[in-house]
């Protein structure tokens, strides 16, 4: 593939965690990009010079690309799509009440711009969508524009990881491009010509399934680690060492083997649920994936039970959550296990306090009764116990002696296993991890 730095315009519809990163990175690769979003608060933040959410390194690229004139934003789909040779669909595909992917944002976006698409355009599906969605998109456009309208639909699922989205978009493990028109697939492949990654060209259905299967496998690994960690707790074995030994087998790898409060975020839970639902709709019971979700659903309760074992009843007691986002380096709290834990604690009558370096604004409306603090020490002051829910680097560096002295009872449940149990015990903390076999005496 030869790099194509032509000024062919790219429109990106949806400037969320995925769309904004790809818009910024394609602009940085020398392309002319217009980002479209219906969220006016997002556009306001972008025009003020920063991303509407936290993603390391993104603000810098946005500033450079705004200054270069290659990246512009609009709420007006007609302005965005007019003259575009590629229209990337990066809107949300959340879970509906039946567990399926809700495609209403895709449908609404298509309705907004279908009559404005240029001849020869490629509509590229970036959002995670079930098999056969590309066919539905093609039929929708054909119906709206008639048989003489020339266009193509290409499936190009995204694998970036929040918290390191820019890096993982620019240096992906693979680029998957699916479609039924070889030319169109290759035109999209050329957009990635400068990227150092293997490219897998395939059909629409396979591309969509690769995305779902990847997330299902990662989720399975996490639930496996959590189940093994529970067993290790019961029989007095340190699962962290077990995971290290198991992960040394290159067929397994050490990644996604960390036990904790369960997986969350906007992808793994909904994508596994969508596969289970697709199985049900297709007459295939996804037995293992159902269990993966079940194990995950129970995990916050497992952490809560550890707390109960340490302090007994939580009613009327101050419990502090350290971290609310579903993982470190993001402010995203969608399906965050920390919020599930907060809900369990609130339902049991606990007074829940919290500190998160970034996620307070996004969690405050979801859980208005949680009391937020500006740092971990203020949050833990007078607490009966604290639970580390997110692996924020700053929690690794906490002054444990100070923390323990401030708490009413120095009980710390480290649901992310980021602290050294012995060192915590030496500082007077009554420490409990997940899957560490036994807790140090304290
Ligand atoms: P998001 O909810 O953060 O962003 C979606 C954006 O689309 C929002 O800003 C919303 O305002 C906008 N939007 C909705 N309808 C629109 C319309 N008609 N016109 C213009 N804008 C519209 O979602 P996300 O996390 O960026 O995910 C997007 C897709 O990418 C999903 O399918 C998701 O599964 C997939 N994905 C996400 C990640 C991730 O880490 N977040 C990784 C890989 C794939």
Coordinates of C-alpha atoms and ligand atoms in Angstrom, one line a residue:
X1 CA 0.0 0.0 0.0
X2 CA 1.4 3.4 -0.9
X3 CA 0.6 6.2 1.6
X4 CA -2.2 8.5 0.4
X5 CA -1.8 12.0 1.8
X6 CA -4.4 13.5 -0.7
X7 CA -6.9 15.9 0.7
X8 CA -9.8 13.5 0.3
X9 CA -12.1 14.6 3.0
X10 CA -13.0 12.3 5.9
X11 CA -16.1 12.8 8.0
X12 CA -16.2 11.2 11.4
X13 CA -19.8 10.9 12.8
X14 CA -19.7 10.7 16.6
X15 CA -16.8 12.3 18.5
X16 CA -16.9 10.1 21.6
X17 CA -14.0 8.1 23.0
X18 CA -13.5 6.4 19.6
X19 CA -14.5 9.0 17.0
X20 CA -12.5 11.9 18.4
X21 CA -9.4 9.8 18.6
X22 CA -9.6 8.6 15.0
X23 CA -10.5 12.1 13.8
X24 CA -7.5 13.6 15.6
X25 CA -5.1 10.8 14.5
X26 CA -6.3 10.8 10.8
X27 CA -5.8 14.6 10.8
X28 CA -2.3 14.1 12.4
X29 CA -1.6 11.7 9.5
X30 CA -2.2 14.6 7.1
X31 CA -5.8 14.1 6.2
X32 CA -8.6 16.6 6.1
X33 CA -11.1 15.6 8.7
X34 CA -14.5 17.0 9.8
X35 CA -15.8 15.7 13.1
X36 CA -19.6 15.7 13.5
X37 CA -21.4 15.3 16.9
X38 CA -24.9 16.2 18.0
X39 CA -23.7 16.8 21.6
X40 CA -23.3 20.6 21.7
X41 CA -21.4 20.5 25.0
X42 CA -18.8 18.3 23.4
X43 CA -18.5 20.7 20.5
X44 CA -18.2 23.6 22.9
X45 CA -15.3 21.9 24.7
X46 CA -13.6 21.0 21.4
X47 CA -13.9 24.6 20.1
X48 CA -12.5 25.8 23.5
X49 CA -9.4 23.6 22.7
X50 CA -9.8 20.4 24.7
X51 CA -11.4 17.0 24.5
X52 CA -14.7 16.7 26.4
X53 CA -13.3 13.7 28.2
X54 CA -10.0 12.5 29.5
X55 CA -7.7 10.6 27.2
X56 CA -3.9 11.0 27.7
X57 CA -2.2 12.8 24.9
X58 CA -5.4 13.7 23.0
X59 CA -5.6 17.4 23.9
X60 CA -2.1 18.0 22.4
X61 CA -3.0 16.4 19.1
X62 CA -6.4 18.2 18.9
X63 CA -4.6 21.6 19.5
X64 CA -2.0 20.8 16.8
X65 CA -4.6 19.7 14.3
X66 CA -7.0 22.6 14.9
X67 CA -4.1 24.9 14.3
X68 CA -3.1 23.1 11.1
X69 CA -6.7 23.6 9.8
X70 CA -7.0 19.9 9.0
X71 CA -9.4 19.2 11.8
X72 CA -12.8 21.0 12.1
X73 CA -16.0 20.2 14.0
X74 CA -19.6 20.7 13.3
X75 CA -23.0 19.7 14.7
X76 CA -24.4 19.9 11.1
X77 CA -24.3 16.6 9.4
X78 CA -24.7 18.2 6.0
X79 CA -21.6 20.3 6.5
X80 CA -19.7 17.3 7.7
X81 CA -20.6 14.9 5.0
X82 CA -20.6 17.3 2.0
X83 CA -17.7 16.4 -0.2
X84 CA -16.5 13.6 2.0
X85 CA -15.0 10.6 0.3
X86 CA -15.1 8.6 3.6
X87 CA -17.8 8.8 6.2
X88 CA -16.7 7.0 9.4
X89 CA -19.6 6.0 11.6
X90 CA -18.3 6.1 15.2
X91 CA -21.6 6.6 17.2
X92 CA -22.5 4.5 20.2
X93 CA -24.0 1.0 20.1
X94 CA -25.0 0.5 23.7
X95 CA -26.8 -2.5 25.0
X96 CA -30.6 -2.6 24.7
X97 CA -33.0 -4.2 27.3
X98 CA -32.7 -7.6 25.5
X99 CA -28.8 -7.5 25.6
X100 CA -28.6 -6.8 21.8
X101 CA -26.6 -3.9 20.4
X102 CA -28.9 -0.9 20.1
X103 CA -28.4 0.4 16.6
X104 CA -30.6 3.5 16.9
X105 CA -27.7 5.9 16.9
X106 CA -26.5 4.4 13.6
X107 CA -29.9 4.6 12.1
X108 CA -30.5 8.2 13.3
X109 CA -27.1 9.3 11.9
X110 CA -27.8 7.6 8.6
X111 CA -31.1 9.3 8.3
X112 CA -29.4 12.7 9.0
X113 CA -26.9 12.5 6.2
X114 CA -28.0 9.8 3.7
X115 CA -29.3 12.4 1.2
X116 CA -26.1 14.4 1.4
X117 CA -23.7 11.6 0.6
X118 CA -21.5 12.2 -2.5
X119 CA -21.2 9.8 -5.4
X120 CA -18.4 7.3 -4.8
X121 CA -18.4 7.7 -1.0
X122 CA -17.4 4.9 1.3
X123 CA -19.4 4.6 4.5
X124 CA -17.1 3.0 7.0
X125 CA -18.6 1.3 10.0
X126 CA -16.2 1.9 13.0
X127 CA -18.8 1.3 15.7
X128 CA -19.0 -2.2 17.1
X129 CA -22.0 -3.7 15.3
X130 CA -23.4 -7.2 15.0
X131 CA -23.1 -9.3 11.8
X132 CA -25.4 -8.2 9.0
X133 CA -25.4 -4.6 10.1
X134 CA -23.4 -3.7 7.0
X135 CA -26.1 -5.2 4.8
X136 CA -28.7 -3.2 6.6
X137 CA -26.7 0.0 6.2
X138 CA -26.2 -0.7 2.4
X139 CA -30.0 -1.5 2.0
X140 CA -30.9 1.7 3.8
X141 CA -28.7 3.9 1.6
X142 CA -29.9 2.1 -1.6
X143 CA -33.5 2.6 -0.6
X144 CA -32.9 6.3 0.1
X145 CA -30.7 7.1 -2.9
X146 CA -32.0 4.7 -5.6
X147 CA -30.1 2.3 -7.8
X148 CA -27.9 4.8 -9.7
X149 CA -26.2 6.1 -6.6
X150 CA -22.6 4.8 -6.3
X151 CA -21.3 4.1 -2.9
X152 CA -19.7 1.4 -0.8
X153 CA -20.0 0.2 2.8
X154 CA -16.9 -1.0 4.6
X155 CA -16.5 -2.6 8.0
X156 CA -13.5 -1.4 10.0
X157 CA -14.0 -2.3 13.7
X158 CA -11.9 -0.4 16.2
X159 CA -9.7 -2.0 18.9
X160 CA -8.3 1.0 20.7
X161 CA -8.1 0.9 24.5
X162 CA -9.3 3.8 26.6
X163 CA -6.6 5.3 28.7
X164 CA -4.1 4.6 25.9
X165 CA -6.4 5.3 23.0
X166 CA -4.1 7.4 20.9
X167 CA -1.2 5.0 21.2
X168 CA -3.3 1.9 20.6
X169 CA -5.0 3.5 17.6
X170 CA -1.7 4.5 16.0
X171 CA 0.1 1.2 16.9
X172 CA -2.7 -1.4 16.8
X173 CA -2.0 -5.1 16.9
X174 CA -4.0 -5.4 13.7
X175 CA -6.2 -3.4 11.4
X176 CA -9.3 -5.3 10.2
X177 CA -11.2 -4.2 7.1
X178 CA -14.2 -6.0 5.8
X179 CA -16.4 -5.6 2.8
X180 CA -17.7 -7.0 -0.4
X181 CA -16.1 -4.6 -2.8
X182 CA -12.3 -5.1 -3.1
X183 CA -11.7 -1.5 -4.4
X184 CA -13.5 0.0 -1.5
X185 CA -11.8 -2.2 1.1
X186 CA -8.4 -1.2 -0.4
X187 CA -9.3 2.5 -0.4
X188 CA -9.9 2.3 3.3
X189 CA -6.7 0.2 3.8
X190 CA -4.7 3.1 2.1
X191 CA -5.9 5.4 4.9
X192 CA -3.8 3.3 7.3
X193 CA -0.8 3.0 5.0
X194 CA 1.5 4.8 7.4
X195 CA 0.5 2.6 10.4
X196 CA 2.9 -0.1 11.5
X197 CA 0.4 -3.0 11.8
X198 CA -0.7 -6.1 10.0
X199 CA -3.9 -5.6 7.9
X200 CA -6.5 -8.3 7.7
X201 CA -8.8 -7.9 4.7
X202 CA -12.0 -9.9 4.9
X203 CA -15.8 -9.7 4.5
X204 CA -18.2 -7.7 6.6
X205 CA -19.5 -10.5 8.8
X206 CA -16.0 -11.8 9.6
X207 CA -14.8 -8.3 10.5
X208 CA -17.7 -7.7 12.8
X209 CA -17.2 -11.1 14.4
X210 CA -13.5 -10.6 15.0
X211 CA -14.3 -7.5 17.1
X212 CA -16.9 -9.3 19.2
X213 CA -14.8 -12.5 19.6
X214 CA -11.8 -10.4 20.7
X215 CA -13.7 -8.7 23.4
X216 CA -15.4 -11.9 24.5
X217 CA -12.1 -13.6 24.8
X218 CA -10.7 -10.7 26.9
X219 CA -13.7 -10.8 29.1
X220 CA -13.4 -14.5 29.5
X221 CA -9.8 -14.2 30.6
X222 CA -10.8 -11.7 33.3
X223 CA -13.6 -13.9 34.6
X224 CA -11.3 -16.8 34.5
X225 CA -8.8 -14.9 36.6
X226 CA -11.5 -13.8 39.0
X227 CA -12.8 -17.3 39.5
X228 CA -9.3 -18.7 40.0
X229 CA -8.6 -15.9 42.4
X230 CA -11.6 -16.9 44.5
X231 CA -10.4 -20.5 44.7
X232 CA -6.9 -19.3 45.6
X233 CA -8.4 -17.2 48.4
X234 CA -10.2 -20.2 49.7
X235 CA -7.2 -22.6 49.6
X236 CA -4.5 -20.1 50.6
X237 CA -2.6 -19.7 47.4
X238 CA -1.4 -16.4 45.9
X239 CA -3.1 -16.1 42.5
X240 CA -0.8 -13.2 41.5
X241 CA 2.1 -15.6 41.5
X242 CA -0.1 -18.3 39.8
X243 CA -1.1 -15.8 37.1
X244 CA 2.6 -14.8 36.6
X245 CA 3.5 -18.5 36.1
X246 CA 0.6 -19.2 33.9
X247 CA 1.2 -16.0 31.8
X248 CA 4.8 -17.0 31.1
X249 CA 3.3 -19.5 28.6
X250 CA 3.3 -17.5 25.4
X251 CA 0.1 -19.3 24.3
X252 CA -1.7 -17.7 27.3
X253 CA 0.2 -14.4 27.9
X254 CA 0.1 -12.4 31.2
X255 CA -2.4 -9.8 30.0
X256 CA -6.0 -9.6 31.3
X257 CA -5.1 -12.0 34.1
X258 CA -5.5 -9.6 37.0
X259 CA -8.3 -10.4 39.4
X260 CA -10.3 -7.5 40.7
X261 CA -13.8 -6.1 41.0
X262 CA -14.8 -7.3 37.6
X263 CA -14.6 -5.9 34.1
X264 CA -16.5 -2.8 33.1
X265 CA -16.4 0.1 30.6
X266 CA -18.4 0.7 27.5
X267 CA -17.2 -2.4 25.6
X268 CA -16.6 -5.7 27.3
X269 CA -20.0 -6.1 29.2
X270 CA -22.1 -4.9 26.3
X271 CA -20.2 -6.8 23.6
X272 CA -20.4 -10.1 25.5
X273 CA -24.1 -9.5 26.1
X274 CA -24.5 -8.8 22.4
X275 CA -22.9 -12.1 21.5
X276 CA -25.1 -14.0 24.0
X277 CA -28.1 -12.3 22.4
X278 CA -26.9 -13.0 18.9
X279 CA -26.5 -16.6 19.9
X280 CA -30.0 -16.8 21.3
X281 CA -31.4 -15.2 18.1
X282 CA -29.5 -17.7 16.0
X283 CA -30.4 -20.8 18.0
X284 CA -27.0 -21.2 19.7
X285 CA -26.8 -21.0 23.4
X286 CA -23.6 -19.2 24.4
X287 CA -23.2 -21.2 27.6
X288 CA -19.6 -20.1 28.4
X289 CA -20.2 -16.4 27.7
X290 CA -23.3 -16.4 29.9
X291 CA -21.1 -17.7 32.7
X292 CA -18.5 -15.1 32.0
X293 CA -21.1 -12.4 32.6
X294 CA -22.4 -14.2 35.7
X295 CA -18.9 -14.4 37.2
X296 CA -18.4 -10.8 36.4
X297 CA -21.7 -9.7 37.9
X298 CA -20.9 -11.4 41.2
X299 CA -17.4 -9.9 41.5
X300 CA -18.4 -6.5 43.2
X301 CA -20.4 -8.6 45.7
X302 CA -17.3 -10.7 46.3
X303 CA -15.3 -7.6 47.2
X304 CA -18.1 -6.4 49.4
X305 CA -18.1 -9.7 51.2
X306 CA -14.4 -9.3 51.9
X307 CA -15.2 -5.9 53.5
X308 CA -18.0 -7.6 55.6
X309 CA -15.6 -10.3 56.7
X310 CA -13.3 -7.5 58.0
X311 CA -15.7 -5.0 59.6
X312 CA -19.1 -6.7 59.9
X313 CA -22.3 -4.7 59.3
X314 CA -21.8 -1.6 57.1
X315 CA -25.0 0.2 58.1
X316 CA -24.3 3.7 59.2
X317 CA -20.6 3.3 58.7
X318 CA -18.3 5.4 56.5
X319 CA -16.8 3.5 53.6
X320 CA -14.5 5.2 51.2
X321 CA -14.1 4.2 47.5
X322 CA -10.7 5.0 46.1
X323 CA -11.4 5.2 42.3
X324 CA -14.7 5.3 40.4
X325 CA -13.7 5.0 36.8
X326 CA -13.8 1.5 35.2
X327 CA -10.0 1.6 34.8
X328 CA -7.1 4.0 35.3
X329 CA -6.4 6.9 33.0
X330 CA -10.0 7.4 31.9
X331 CA -12.9 9.4 33.4
X332 CA -15.3 6.9 32.0
X333 CA -17.6 5.3 34.5
X334 CA -19.8 3.4 32.1
X335 CA -20.5 0.0 33.7
X336 CA -17.8 0.6 36.2
X337 CA -17.6 -2.1 38.9
X338 CA -16.8 0.7 41.4
X339 CA -20.3 2.1 40.9
X340 CA -21.8 -1.4 41.4
X341 CA -19.9 -1.6 44.6
X342 CA -21.2 1.8 45.7
X343 CA -24.8 0.7 44.9
X344 CA -24.3 -2.5 47.1
X345 CA -22.9 -0.4 49.9
X346 CA -25.7 2.2 49.7
X347 CA -28.3 -0.5 49.6
X348 CA -26.8 -1.9 52.9
X349 CA -27.0 1.5 54.6
X350 CA -23.3 2.5 54.3
X351 CA -22.3 6.2 54.0
X352 CA -20.2 6.1 50.9
X353 CA -17.4 8.6 50.4
X354 CA -15.2 8.7 47.3
X355 CA -12.1 10.1 45.7
X356 CA -11.3 9.7 42.0
X357 CA -8.8 12.0 40.2
X358 CA -11.1 12.4 37.2
X359 CA -14.4 10.6 37.4
X360 CA -16.3 12.7 39.9
X361 CA -18.2 14.8 37.3
X362 CA -19.3 11.7 35.4
X363 CA -20.4 9.8 38.5
X364 CA -22.1 12.5 40.5
X365 CA -25.4 12.3 38.6
X366 CA -25.4 8.5 38.6
X367 CA -24.9 8.3 42.4
X368 CA -25.9 11.6 44.0
X369 CA -25.6 10.3 47.6
X370 CA -21.9 9.5 47.3
X371 CA -19.8 12.2 49.0
X372 CA -16.7 13.3 47.0
X373 CA -13.4 14.6 48.2
X374 CA -10.4 16.3 46.6
X375 CA -7.8 13.7 47.6
X376 CA -7.6 10.2 49.1
X377 CA -6.6 11.4 52.6
X378 CA -9.7 13.7 52.9
X379 CA -11.8 10.8 51.6
X380 CA -10.4 8.3 54.1
X381 CA -10.5 10.6 57.1
X382 CA -12.6 9.0 59.8
X383 CA -13.5 6.1 57.5
X384 CA -14.3 2.6 58.9
X385 CA -12.8 1.1 55.7
X386 CA -11.6 2.0 52.3
X387 CA -11.7 0.0 49.0
X388 CA -9.3 0.6 46.1
X389 CA -11.6 0.2 43.1
X390 CA -9.4 1.6 40.3
X391 CA -5.7 1.1 39.7
X392 CA -4.9 4.8 39.5
X393 CA -1.1 5.2 39.8
X394 CA -1.4 7.7 42.6
X395 CA -2.9 5.1 44.9
X396 CA 0.2 3.0 44.6
X397 CA 2.2 6.0 46.1
X398 CA -0.2 6.8 49.0
X399 CA 1.4 7.5 52.3
X400 CA -0.1 4.4 54.1
X401 CA 1.0 5.5 57.5
X402 CA -0.8 8.8 57.1
X403 CA -3.8 7.1 55.6
X404 CA -4.1 4.5 58.4
X405 CA -3.7 7.2 61.1
X406 CA -6.6 9.2 59.6
X407 CA -9.0 6.4 59.4
X408 CA -11.3 5.4 62.2
X409 CA -10.4 1.7 61.5
X410 CA -7.4 1.2 59.1
X411 CA -9.1 -1.5 57.0
X412 CA -8.1 -1.4 53.3
X413 CA -9.6 -3.7 50.7
X414 CA -7.3 -3.6 47.7
X415 CA -9.6 -4.8 44.9
X416 CA -6.9 -4.1 42.3
X417 CA -4.0 -5.7 44.2
X418 CA -1.8 -2.6 43.6
X419 CA -0.2 -2.5 47.1
X420 CA 2.2 -4.7 48.7
X421 CA 0.4 -6.6 51.5
X422 CA 3.4 -6.8 53.8
X423 CA 4.3 -3.2 53.5
X424 CA 0.7 -2.2 54.1
X425 CA 0.6 -4.3 57.2
X426 CA 3.9 -2.8 58.4
X427 CA 2.2 0.6 58.2
X428 CA -0.6 -0.5 60.4
X429 CA -3.1 -1.2 57.7
X430 CA -5.4 -4.2 57.9
X431 CA -5.0 -5.2 54.3
X432 CA -7.0 -7.5 52.1
X433 CA -6.4 -8.1 48.4
X434 CA -8.3 -10.3 45.9
X435 CA -6.9 -13.7 45.3
X436 CA -3.8 -13.3 47.5
X437 CA -4.5 -16.4 49.4
X438 CA -4.1 -15.1 52.9
X439 CA -4.0 -11.6 54.4
X440 CA -1.1 -10.5 56.5
X441 CA -1.8 -10.2 60.2
X442 CA -2.4 -6.6 61.2
Ligands
LIG1 P1 -19.5 7.3 22.9 O1 -20.8 7.2 23.4 O2 -18.3 7.9 23.7 O3 -19.5 8.3 21.6 C1 -20.6 8.3 20.7 C2 -20.7 9.7 20.2 O4 -21.6 9.7 19.1 C3 -21.3 10.6 21.2 O5 -20.5 11.8 21.4 C4 -22.7 11.0 20.7 O6 -23.0 12.4 21.0 C5 -22.4 10.9 19.2 N1 -23.6 10.7 18.4 C6 -24.7 9.9 18.6 N2 -25.6 10.1 17.6 C7 -25.0 10.9 16.7 C8 -25.5 11.5 15.5 N3 -26.6 11.1 14.9 N4 -24.7 12.3 14.8 C9 -23.5 12.7 15.3 N5 -23.0 12.3 16.5 C10 -23.8 11.4 17.2 O7 -19.1 5.9 22.3 P2 -17.6 5.4 22.1 O8 -17.1 4.8 23.4 O9 -16.8 6.3 21.3 O10 -17.9 4.1 21.2 C11 -18.3 4.3 19.8 C12 -18.4 2.9 19.2 O11 -17.0 2.3 19.1 C13 -19.2 1.9 19.9 O12 -19.8 1.0 19.0 C14 -18.2 1.1 20.8 O13 -18.7 -0.2 21.0 C15 -17.0 1.1 19.8 N6 -15.7 1.0 20.5 C16 -15.5 1.6 21.6 C17 -14.2 1.5 22.2 C18 -14.0 2.3 23.5 O14 -12.9 2.0 24.1 N7 -14.8 3.2 24.0 C19 -13.2 0.8 21.6 C20 -13.5 0.1 20.4 C21 -14.8 0.2 19.9

